Tab-separated table of C-alpha atoms in Angstrom:
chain	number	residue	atom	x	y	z
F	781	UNK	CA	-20.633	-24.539	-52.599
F	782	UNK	CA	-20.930	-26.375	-49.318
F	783	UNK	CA	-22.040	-24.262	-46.497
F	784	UNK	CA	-19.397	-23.862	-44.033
F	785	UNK	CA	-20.441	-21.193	-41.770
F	786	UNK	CA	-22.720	-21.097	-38.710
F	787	UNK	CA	-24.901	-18.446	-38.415
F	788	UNK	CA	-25.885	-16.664	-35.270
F	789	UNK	CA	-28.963	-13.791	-35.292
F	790	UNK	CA	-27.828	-10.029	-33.026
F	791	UNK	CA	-30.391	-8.467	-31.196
F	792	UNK	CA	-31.074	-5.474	-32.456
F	793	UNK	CA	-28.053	-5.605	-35.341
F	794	UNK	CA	-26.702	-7.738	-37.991
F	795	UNK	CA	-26.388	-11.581	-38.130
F	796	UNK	CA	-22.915	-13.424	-37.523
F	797	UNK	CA	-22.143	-16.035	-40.057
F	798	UNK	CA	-18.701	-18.275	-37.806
F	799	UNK	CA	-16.624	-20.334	-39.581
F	800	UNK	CA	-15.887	-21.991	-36.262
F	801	UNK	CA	-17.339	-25.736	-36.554
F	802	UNK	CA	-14.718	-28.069	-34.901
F	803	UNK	CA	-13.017	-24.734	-33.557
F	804	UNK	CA	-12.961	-23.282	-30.273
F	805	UNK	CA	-14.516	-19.661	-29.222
F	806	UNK	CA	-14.942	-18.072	-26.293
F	807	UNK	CA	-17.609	-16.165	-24.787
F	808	UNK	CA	-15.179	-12.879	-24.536
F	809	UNK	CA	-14.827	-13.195	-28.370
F	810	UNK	CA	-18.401	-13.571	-29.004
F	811	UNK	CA	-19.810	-10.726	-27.040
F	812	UNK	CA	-17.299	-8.659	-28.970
F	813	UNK	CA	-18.832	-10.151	-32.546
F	814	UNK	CA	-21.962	-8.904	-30.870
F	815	UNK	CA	-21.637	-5.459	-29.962
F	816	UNK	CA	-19.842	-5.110	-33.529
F	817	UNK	CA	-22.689	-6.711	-34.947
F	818	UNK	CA	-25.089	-3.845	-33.443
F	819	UNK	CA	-23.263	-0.761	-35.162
F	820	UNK	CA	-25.765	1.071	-37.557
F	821	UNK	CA	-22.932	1.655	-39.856
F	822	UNK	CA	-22.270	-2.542	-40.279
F	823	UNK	CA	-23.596	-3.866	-43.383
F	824	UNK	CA	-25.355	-7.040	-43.959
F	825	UNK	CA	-23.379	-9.033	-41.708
F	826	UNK	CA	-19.908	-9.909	-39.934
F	827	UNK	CA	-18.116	-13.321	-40.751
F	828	UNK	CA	-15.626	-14.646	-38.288
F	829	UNK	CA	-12.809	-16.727	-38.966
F	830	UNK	CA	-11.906	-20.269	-37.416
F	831	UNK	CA	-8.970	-18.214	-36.074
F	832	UNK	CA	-11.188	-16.194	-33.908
F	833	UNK	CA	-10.766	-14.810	-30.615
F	834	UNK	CA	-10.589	-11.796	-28.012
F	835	UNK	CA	-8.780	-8.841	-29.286
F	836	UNK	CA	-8.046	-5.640	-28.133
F	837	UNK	CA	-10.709	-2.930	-29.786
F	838	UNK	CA	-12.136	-5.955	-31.820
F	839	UNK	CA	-12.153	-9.209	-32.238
F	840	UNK	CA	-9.129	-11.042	-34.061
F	841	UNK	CA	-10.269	-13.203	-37.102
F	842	UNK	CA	-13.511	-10.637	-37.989
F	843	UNK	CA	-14.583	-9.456	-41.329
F	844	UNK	CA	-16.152	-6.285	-40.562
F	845	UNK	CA	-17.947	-4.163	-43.510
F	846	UNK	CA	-19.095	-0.738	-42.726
F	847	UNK	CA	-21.034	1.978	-45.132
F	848	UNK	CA	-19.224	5.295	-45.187
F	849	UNK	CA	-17.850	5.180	-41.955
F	850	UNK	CA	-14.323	3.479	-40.294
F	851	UNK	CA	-13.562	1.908	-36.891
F	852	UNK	CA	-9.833	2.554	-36.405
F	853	UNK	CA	-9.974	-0.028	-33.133
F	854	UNK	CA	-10.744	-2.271	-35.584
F	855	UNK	CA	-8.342	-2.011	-37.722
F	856	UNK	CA	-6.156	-2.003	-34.560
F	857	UNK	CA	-2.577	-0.518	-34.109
F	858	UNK	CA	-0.447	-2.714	-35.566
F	859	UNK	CA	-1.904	-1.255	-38.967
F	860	UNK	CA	-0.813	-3.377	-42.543
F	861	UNK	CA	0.406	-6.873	-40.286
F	862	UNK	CA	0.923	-9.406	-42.296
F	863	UNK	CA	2.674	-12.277	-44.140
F	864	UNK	CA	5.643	-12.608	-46.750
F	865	UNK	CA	6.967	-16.004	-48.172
F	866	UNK	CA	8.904	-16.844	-51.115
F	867	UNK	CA	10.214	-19.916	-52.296
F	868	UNK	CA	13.545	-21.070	-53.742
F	869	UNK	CA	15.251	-22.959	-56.207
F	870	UNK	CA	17.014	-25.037	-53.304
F	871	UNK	CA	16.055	-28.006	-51.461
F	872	UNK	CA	16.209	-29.280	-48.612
F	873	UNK	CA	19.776	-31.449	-49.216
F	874	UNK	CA	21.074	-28.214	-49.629
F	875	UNK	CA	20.857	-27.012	-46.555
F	876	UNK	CA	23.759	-27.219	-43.817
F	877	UNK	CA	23.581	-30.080	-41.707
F	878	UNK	CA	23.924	-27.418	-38.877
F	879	UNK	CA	21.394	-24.199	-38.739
F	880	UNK	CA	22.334	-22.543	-36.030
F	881	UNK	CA	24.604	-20.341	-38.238
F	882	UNK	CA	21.727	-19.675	-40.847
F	883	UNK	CA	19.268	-18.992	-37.656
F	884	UNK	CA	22.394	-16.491	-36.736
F	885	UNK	CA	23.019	-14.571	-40.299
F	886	UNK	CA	19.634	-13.958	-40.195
F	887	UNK	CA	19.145	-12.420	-36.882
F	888	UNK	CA	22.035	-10.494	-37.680
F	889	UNK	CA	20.518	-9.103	-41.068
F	890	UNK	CA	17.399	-7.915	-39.375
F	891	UNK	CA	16.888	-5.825	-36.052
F	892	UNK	CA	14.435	-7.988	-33.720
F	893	UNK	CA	13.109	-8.587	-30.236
F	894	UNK	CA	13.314	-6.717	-26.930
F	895	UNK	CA	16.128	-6.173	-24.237
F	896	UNK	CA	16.516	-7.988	-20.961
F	897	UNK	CA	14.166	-5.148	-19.813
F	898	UNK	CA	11.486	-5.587	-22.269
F	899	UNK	CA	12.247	-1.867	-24.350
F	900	UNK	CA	11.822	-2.998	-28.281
F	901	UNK	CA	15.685	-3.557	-29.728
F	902	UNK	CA	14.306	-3.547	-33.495
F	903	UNK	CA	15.759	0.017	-34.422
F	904	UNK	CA	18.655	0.537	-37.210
F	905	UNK	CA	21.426	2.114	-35.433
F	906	UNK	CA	23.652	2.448	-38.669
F	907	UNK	CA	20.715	1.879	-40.590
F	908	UNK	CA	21.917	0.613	-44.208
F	909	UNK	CA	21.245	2.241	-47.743
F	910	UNK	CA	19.017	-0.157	-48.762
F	911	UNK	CA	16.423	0.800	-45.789
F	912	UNK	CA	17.060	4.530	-46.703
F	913	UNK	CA	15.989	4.526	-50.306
F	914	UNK	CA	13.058	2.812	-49.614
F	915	UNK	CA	11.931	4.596	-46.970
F	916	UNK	CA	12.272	8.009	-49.031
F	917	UNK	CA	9.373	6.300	-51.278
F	918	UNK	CA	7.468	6.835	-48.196
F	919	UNK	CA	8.849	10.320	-46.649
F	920	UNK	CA	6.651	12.580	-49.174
F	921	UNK	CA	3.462	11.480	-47.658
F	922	UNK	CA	4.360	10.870	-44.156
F	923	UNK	CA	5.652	14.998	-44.146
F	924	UNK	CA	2.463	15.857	-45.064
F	925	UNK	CA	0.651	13.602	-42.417
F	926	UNK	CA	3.523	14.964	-39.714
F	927	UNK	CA	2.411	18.546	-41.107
F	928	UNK	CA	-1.748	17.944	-39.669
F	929	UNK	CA	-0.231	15.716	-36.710
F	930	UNK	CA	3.314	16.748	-35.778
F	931	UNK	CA	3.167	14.020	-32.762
F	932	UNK	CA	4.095	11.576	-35.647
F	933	UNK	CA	7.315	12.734	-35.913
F	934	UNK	CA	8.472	11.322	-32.820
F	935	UNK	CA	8.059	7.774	-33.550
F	936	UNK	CA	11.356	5.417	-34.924
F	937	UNK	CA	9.462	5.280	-38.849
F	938	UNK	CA	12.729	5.777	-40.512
F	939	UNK	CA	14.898	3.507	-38.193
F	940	UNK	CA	12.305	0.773	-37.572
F	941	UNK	CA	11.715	0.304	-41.896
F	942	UNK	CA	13.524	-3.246	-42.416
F	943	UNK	CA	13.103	-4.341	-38.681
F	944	UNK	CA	10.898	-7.188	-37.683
F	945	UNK	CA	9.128	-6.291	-34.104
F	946	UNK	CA	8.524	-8.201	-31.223
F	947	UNK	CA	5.466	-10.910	-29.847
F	948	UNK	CA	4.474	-13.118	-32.489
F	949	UNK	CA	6.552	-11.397	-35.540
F	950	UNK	CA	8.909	-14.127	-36.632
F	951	UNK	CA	11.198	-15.145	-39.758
F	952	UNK	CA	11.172	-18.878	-40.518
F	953	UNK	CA	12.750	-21.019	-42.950
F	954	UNK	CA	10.239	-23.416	-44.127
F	955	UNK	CA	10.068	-26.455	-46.446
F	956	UNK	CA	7.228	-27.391	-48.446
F	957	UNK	CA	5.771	-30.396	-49.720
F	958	UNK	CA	8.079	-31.299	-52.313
F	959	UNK	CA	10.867	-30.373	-49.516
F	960	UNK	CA	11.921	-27.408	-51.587
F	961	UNK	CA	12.937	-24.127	-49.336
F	962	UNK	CA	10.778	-21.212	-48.274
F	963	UNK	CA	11.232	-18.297	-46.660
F	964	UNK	CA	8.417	-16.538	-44.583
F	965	UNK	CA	8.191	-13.838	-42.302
F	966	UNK	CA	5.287	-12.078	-40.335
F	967	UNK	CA	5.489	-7.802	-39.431
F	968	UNK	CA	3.926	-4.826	-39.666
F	969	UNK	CA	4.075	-1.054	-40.031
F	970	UNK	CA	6.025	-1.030	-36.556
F	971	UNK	CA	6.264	1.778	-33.926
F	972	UNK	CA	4.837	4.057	-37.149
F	973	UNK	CA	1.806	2.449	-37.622
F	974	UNK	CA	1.435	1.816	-33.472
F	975	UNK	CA	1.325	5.742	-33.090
F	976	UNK	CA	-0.956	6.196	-36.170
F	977	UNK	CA	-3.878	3.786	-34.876
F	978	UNK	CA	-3.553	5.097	-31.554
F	979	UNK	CA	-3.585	8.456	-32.004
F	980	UNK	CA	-7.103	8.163	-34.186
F	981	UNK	CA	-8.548	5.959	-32.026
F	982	UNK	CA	-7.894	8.633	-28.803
F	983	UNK	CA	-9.806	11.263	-31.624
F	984	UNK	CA	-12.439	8.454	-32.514
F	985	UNK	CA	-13.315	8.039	-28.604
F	986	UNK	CA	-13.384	11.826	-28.018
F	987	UNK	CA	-15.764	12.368	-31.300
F	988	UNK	CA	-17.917	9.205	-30.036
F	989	UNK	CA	-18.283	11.043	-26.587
F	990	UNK	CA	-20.344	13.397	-28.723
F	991	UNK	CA	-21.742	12.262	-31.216
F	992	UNK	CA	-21.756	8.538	-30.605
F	993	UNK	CA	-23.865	8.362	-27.582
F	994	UNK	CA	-24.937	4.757	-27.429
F	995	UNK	CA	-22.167	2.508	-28.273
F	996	UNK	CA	-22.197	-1.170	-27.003
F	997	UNK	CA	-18.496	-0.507	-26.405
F	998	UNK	CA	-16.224	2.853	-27.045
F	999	UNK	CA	-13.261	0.869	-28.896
F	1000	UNK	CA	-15.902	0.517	-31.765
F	1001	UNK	CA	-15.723	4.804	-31.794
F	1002	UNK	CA	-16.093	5.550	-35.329
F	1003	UNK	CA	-15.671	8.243	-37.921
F	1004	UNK	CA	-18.277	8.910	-40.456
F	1005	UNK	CA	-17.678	10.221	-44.007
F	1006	UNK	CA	-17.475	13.558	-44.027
F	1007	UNK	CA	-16.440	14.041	-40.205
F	1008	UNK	CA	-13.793	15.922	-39.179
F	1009	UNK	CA	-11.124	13.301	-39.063
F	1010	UNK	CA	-12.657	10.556	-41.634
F	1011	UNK	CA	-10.599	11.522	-44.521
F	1012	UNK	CA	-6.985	12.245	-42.412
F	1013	UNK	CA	-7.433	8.394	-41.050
F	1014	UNK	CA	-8.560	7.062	-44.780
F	1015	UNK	CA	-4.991	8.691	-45.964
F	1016	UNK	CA	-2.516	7.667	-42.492
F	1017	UNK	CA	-4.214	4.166	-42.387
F	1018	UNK	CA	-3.627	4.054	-46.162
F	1019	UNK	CA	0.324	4.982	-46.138
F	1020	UNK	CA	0.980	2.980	-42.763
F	1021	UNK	CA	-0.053	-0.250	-44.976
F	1022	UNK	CA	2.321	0.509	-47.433
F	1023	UNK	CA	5.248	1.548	-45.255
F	1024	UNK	CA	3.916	-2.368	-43.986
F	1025	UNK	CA	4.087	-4.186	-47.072
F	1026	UNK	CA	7.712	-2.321	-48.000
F	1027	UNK	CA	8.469	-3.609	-44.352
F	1028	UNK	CA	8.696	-7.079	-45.141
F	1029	UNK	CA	9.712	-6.734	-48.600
F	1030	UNK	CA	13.005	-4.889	-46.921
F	1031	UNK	CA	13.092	-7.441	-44.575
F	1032	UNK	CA	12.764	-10.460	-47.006
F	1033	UNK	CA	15.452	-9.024	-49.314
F	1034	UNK	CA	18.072	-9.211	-46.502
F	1035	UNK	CA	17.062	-12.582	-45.154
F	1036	UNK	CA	18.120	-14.073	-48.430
F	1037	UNK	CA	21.249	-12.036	-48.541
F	1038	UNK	CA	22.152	-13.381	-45.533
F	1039	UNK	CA	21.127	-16.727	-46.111
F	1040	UNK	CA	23.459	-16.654	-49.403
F	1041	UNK	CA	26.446	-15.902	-46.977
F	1042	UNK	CA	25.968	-19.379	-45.098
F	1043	UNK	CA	24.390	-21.445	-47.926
F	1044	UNK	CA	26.858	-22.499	-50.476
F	1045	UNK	CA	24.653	-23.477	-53.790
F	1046	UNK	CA	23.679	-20.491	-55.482
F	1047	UNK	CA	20.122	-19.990	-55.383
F	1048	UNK	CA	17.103	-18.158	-57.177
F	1049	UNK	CA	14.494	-16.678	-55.128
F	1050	UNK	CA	11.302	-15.303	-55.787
F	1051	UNK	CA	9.689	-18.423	-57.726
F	1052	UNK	CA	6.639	-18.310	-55.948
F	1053	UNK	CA	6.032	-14.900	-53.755
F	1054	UNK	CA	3.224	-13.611	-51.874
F	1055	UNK	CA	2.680	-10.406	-49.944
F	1056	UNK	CA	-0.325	-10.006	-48.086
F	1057	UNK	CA	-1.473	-8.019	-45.421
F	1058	UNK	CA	-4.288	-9.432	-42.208
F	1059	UNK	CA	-4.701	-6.232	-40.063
F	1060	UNK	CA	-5.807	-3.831	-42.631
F	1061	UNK	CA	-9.395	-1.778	-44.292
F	1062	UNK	CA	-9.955	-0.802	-47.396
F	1063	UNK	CA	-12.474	-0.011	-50.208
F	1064	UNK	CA	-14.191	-3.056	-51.614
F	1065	UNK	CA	-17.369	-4.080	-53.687
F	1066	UNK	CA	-19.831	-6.828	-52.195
F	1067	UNK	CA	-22.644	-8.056	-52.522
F	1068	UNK	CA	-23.083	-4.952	-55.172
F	1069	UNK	CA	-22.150	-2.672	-52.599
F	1070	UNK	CA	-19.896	-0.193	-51.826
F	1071	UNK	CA	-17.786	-0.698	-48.490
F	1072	UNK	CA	-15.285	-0.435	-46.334
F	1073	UNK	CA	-14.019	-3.566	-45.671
F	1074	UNK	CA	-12.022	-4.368	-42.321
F	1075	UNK	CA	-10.458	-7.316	-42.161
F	1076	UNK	CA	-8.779	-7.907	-38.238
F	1077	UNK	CA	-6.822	-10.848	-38.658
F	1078	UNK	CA	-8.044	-12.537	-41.899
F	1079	UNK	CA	-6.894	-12.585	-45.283
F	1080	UNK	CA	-8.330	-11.327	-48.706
F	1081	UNK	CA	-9.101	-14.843	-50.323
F	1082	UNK	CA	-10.704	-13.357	-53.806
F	1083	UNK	CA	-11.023	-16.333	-56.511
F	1084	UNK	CA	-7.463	-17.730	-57.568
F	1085	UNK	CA	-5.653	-15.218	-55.113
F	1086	UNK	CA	-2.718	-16.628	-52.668
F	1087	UNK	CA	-2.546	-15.856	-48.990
F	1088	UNK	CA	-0.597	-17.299	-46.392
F	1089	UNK	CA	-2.184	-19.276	-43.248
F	1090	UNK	CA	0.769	-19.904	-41.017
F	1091	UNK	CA	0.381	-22.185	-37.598
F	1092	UNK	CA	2.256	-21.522	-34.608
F	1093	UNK	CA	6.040	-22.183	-33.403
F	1094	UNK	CA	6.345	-26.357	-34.428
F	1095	UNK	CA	3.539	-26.394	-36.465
F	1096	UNK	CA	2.402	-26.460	-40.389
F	1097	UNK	CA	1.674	-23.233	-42.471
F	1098	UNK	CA	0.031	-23.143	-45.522
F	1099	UNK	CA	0.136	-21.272	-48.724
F	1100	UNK	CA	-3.377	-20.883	-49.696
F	1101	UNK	CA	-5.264	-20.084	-53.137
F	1102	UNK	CA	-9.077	-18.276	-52.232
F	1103	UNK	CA	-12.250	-19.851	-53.458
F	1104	UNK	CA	-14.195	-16.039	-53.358
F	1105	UNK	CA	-16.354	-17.085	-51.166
F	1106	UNK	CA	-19.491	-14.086	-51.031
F	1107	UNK	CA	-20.562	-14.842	-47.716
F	1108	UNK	CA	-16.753	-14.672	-45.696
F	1109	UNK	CA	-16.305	-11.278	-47.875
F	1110	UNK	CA	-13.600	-13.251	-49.673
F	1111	UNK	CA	-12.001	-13.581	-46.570
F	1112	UNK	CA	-9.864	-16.623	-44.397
F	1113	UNK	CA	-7.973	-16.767	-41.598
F	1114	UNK	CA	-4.754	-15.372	-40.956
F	1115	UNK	CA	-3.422	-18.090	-38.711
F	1116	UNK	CA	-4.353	-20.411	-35.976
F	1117	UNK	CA	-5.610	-17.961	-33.424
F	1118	UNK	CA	-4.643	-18.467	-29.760
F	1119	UNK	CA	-6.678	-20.077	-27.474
F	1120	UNK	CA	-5.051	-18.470	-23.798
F	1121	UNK	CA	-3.423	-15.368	-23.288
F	1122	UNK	CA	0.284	-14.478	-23.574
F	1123	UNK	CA	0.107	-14.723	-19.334
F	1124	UNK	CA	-1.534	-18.303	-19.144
F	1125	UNK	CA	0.647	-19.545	-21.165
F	1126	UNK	CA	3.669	-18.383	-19.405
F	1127	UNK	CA	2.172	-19.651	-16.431
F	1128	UNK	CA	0.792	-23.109	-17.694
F	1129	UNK	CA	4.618	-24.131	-19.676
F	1130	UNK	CA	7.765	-24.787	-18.822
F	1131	UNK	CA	10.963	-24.362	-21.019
F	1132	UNK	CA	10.926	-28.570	-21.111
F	1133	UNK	CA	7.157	-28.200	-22.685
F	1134	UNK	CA	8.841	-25.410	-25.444
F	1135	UNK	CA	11.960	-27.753	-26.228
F	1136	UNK	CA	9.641	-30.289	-26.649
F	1137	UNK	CA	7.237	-28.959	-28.682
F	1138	UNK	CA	9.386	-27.164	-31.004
F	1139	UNK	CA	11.830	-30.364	-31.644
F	1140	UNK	CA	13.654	-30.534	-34.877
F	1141	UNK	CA	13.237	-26.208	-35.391
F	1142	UNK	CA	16.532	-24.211	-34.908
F	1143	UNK	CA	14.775	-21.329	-32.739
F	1144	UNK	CA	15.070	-20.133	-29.014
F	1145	UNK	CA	14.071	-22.193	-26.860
F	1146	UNK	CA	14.025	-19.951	-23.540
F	1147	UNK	CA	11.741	-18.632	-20.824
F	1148	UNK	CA	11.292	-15.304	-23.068
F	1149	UNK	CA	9.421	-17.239	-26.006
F	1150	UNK	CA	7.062	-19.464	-23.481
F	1151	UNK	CA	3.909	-17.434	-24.609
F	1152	UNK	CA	4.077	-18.515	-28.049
F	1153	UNK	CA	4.311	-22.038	-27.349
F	1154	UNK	CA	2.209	-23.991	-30.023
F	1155	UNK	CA	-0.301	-25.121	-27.552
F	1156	UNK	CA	-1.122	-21.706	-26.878
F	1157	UNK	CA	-2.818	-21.714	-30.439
F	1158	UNK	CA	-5.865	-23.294	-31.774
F	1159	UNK	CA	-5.236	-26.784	-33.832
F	1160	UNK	CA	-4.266	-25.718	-36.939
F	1161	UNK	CA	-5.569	-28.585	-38.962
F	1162	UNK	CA	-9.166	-27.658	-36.848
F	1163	UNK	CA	-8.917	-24.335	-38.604
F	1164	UNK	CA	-8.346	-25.416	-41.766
F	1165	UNK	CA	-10.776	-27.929	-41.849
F	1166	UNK	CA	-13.427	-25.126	-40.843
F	1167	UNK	CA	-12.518	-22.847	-43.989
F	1168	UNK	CA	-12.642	-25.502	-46.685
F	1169	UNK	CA	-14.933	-23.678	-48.327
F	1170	UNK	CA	-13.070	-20.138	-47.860
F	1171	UNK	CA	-9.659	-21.786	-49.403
F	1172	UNK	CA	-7.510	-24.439	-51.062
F	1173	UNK	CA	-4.167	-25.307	-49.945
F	1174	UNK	CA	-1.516	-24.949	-52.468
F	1175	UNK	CA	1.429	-25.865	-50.428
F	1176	UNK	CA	2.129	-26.897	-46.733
F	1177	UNK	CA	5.205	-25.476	-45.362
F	1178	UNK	CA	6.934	-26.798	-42.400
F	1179	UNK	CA	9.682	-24.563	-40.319
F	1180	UNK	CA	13.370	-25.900	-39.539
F	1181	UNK	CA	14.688	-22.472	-38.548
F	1182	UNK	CA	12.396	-19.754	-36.443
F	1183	UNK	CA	13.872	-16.565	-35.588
F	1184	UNK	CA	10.882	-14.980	-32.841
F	1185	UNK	CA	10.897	-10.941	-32.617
């Protein structure tokens, strides 16, 4: 297999192998990889995706595998993100000439976005049946967390199951190829999964403060098997990625029952589905070893195994098949990556540069959106050309409605 990756020696830790030729990374992003790379508890090495840049508590598009020990920073706070898509039996002649009432039946099916003052609007508020059998799949275990962490309780985990979030959460209607439909959608565990990885990374600080004496950087705080808190995380960050994947299973279920109301030709759904998560850590064998494997904005891309790659507002995604490539971890990138902050970008475009960029997609086109502008992301063609080796694509998908959280 071609060699894909560059590969970068850490003072004093483990190497970084970058599938970043052609792709852009900044210096921020790197000095994260670094100080990552310099754990004792990292094994063999980190590989970083051609999506990669700055994160908050580590850096977006890393592979991270660690021996008997977790980094909930890492892992991050929006705990089980991911992807959904599904394709149909319709094409694209079947859709109305008009999609601003399909755009509409959808955002009326599924709680999204923020109010005029910025507070998160996704909550049920007559939440339907649907959303309450399947969170009671979910209410045994979260009891017992609420029993060791009672703060839990307060969060919206009942009302925000089915809801899609805010930032760069969306639901689009795609078409691939062949022109045949798709629907996609991007969420995670919600305000549930928000309080779970920030409540053990505030424990994973206070433990490092003790224990932990020379970190190259305290969102990299860490619990060790066997510590106090190791096995409590293992289980929360465990149920918070399937109250994730339900999310957008919820979610996907009502976007085609409300795409039935405004489509006329009945429809089969379901041909082709794929549910996979990009902010998540579990257990995982490689290189004959043991580990836990955190992947922060990348995708498991085992041999024959579909994943989802999508590009920005206006541009391609991709359905993707993994090559099992040893040396990413069986990894790939979970999207294009952004290349300036939510701020630039708000600053740098106008509403005329949004309209523009996003012609031909029934989506908002407003002030509120500006930060996810496509040319706030990475050249998603750049990024797929980097991970040739990592994946094969299986379909291209291109949006004609976008509903933004």
């Amino acid at each position: 297999m071609e060699t894909q990756y560059i590969q970068e020696e850490t003072q004093g830790g483990v190497p970084i192998k970058m599938w970043t030729r052609g792709v852009p990374i900044e210096a921020d992003a790197r000095k994260q990889l670094e100080n990552a790379a310099r754990l004792p508890i990292v094994f063999k090495h980190i590989a970083a995706m051609p999506d990669v840049h700055f994160g908050i508590g580590a850096t977006v598009g890393s592979v991270i595998p660690t021996l008997r020990a977790i980094i909930p920073a890492a892992v991050g706070v929006d705990i089980g993100c991911g992807m959904i898509a599904c394709k149909t039996s319709l094409h694209a002649n079947d859709l109305p000439d008009n999609l601003g009432p399909l755009r509409a039946a959808i955002e009326r099916a599924v709680p999204h976005g923020r109010t005029p003052g910025g507070r998160d609007k996704g909550a049920w508020e007559n939440k339907p049946a649907s959303v309450d059998t399947a969170w009671a799949s979910l209410e045994p275990e979260f009891t017992e967390l609420c029993r060791d962490y009672p703060r839990l309780k307060n969060t919206n985990h009942d009302k925000h199951l089915g809801t899609l979030g805010t930032g760069n959460h969306f639901i689009e209607v795609c078409l691939d190829e062949a022109n045949a439909v798709w629907f996609m959608l991007h969420s995670g565990s919600r305000g549930v999964g928000n309080a779970i990885g920030n409540l053990f990374i505030e424990l994973a600080k206070k433990d490092a403060r003790v224990h932990q004496a020379n970190l190259p950087d305290q969102d990299l705080a860490y619990f060790e098997e066997g510590s106090q808190y190791f096995g409590d995380y293992v289980r929360a960050v465990g149920w918070a990625q399937k109250y994730a994947r339900l999310n957008r299973e919820v979610m996907m279920t009502r976007v085609i029952a409300a795409a039935k109301t405004v489509i006329t030709k009945p429809f089969q759904s379901y041909i082709e589905a794929v549910n996979c998560h990009h902010n998540y850590v579990q257990r995982e064998t490689h290189f004959e070893q043991e580990v836990l494997l955190t992947r922060k904005g990348a995708v498991s891309a085992k041999a024959g195994e579909l994943g989802i790659i999508p590009g920005s507002m206006g541009a391609r995604s991709f359905i993707v098949r993994g090559k099992g490539n040893p040396e990413s971890f069986m990894s790939c990138s979970h999207g294009a990556g952004r290349i300036m902050s939510r701020t630039q970008a708000k600053k740098r475009f106008t509403i005329e540069d949004q309209v523009r960029a996003t012609e031909g997609v029934e989506c908002r086109k407003d002030a509120e959106v500006i930060d996810e502008i496509p040319m706030a992301y990475k050249d998603i063609d750049a990024v797929m050309a980097a991970q040739k080796d990592l994946v094969e694509i299986v379909h291209t998908l291109k949006q004609v409605v976008c509903v933004k959280g």
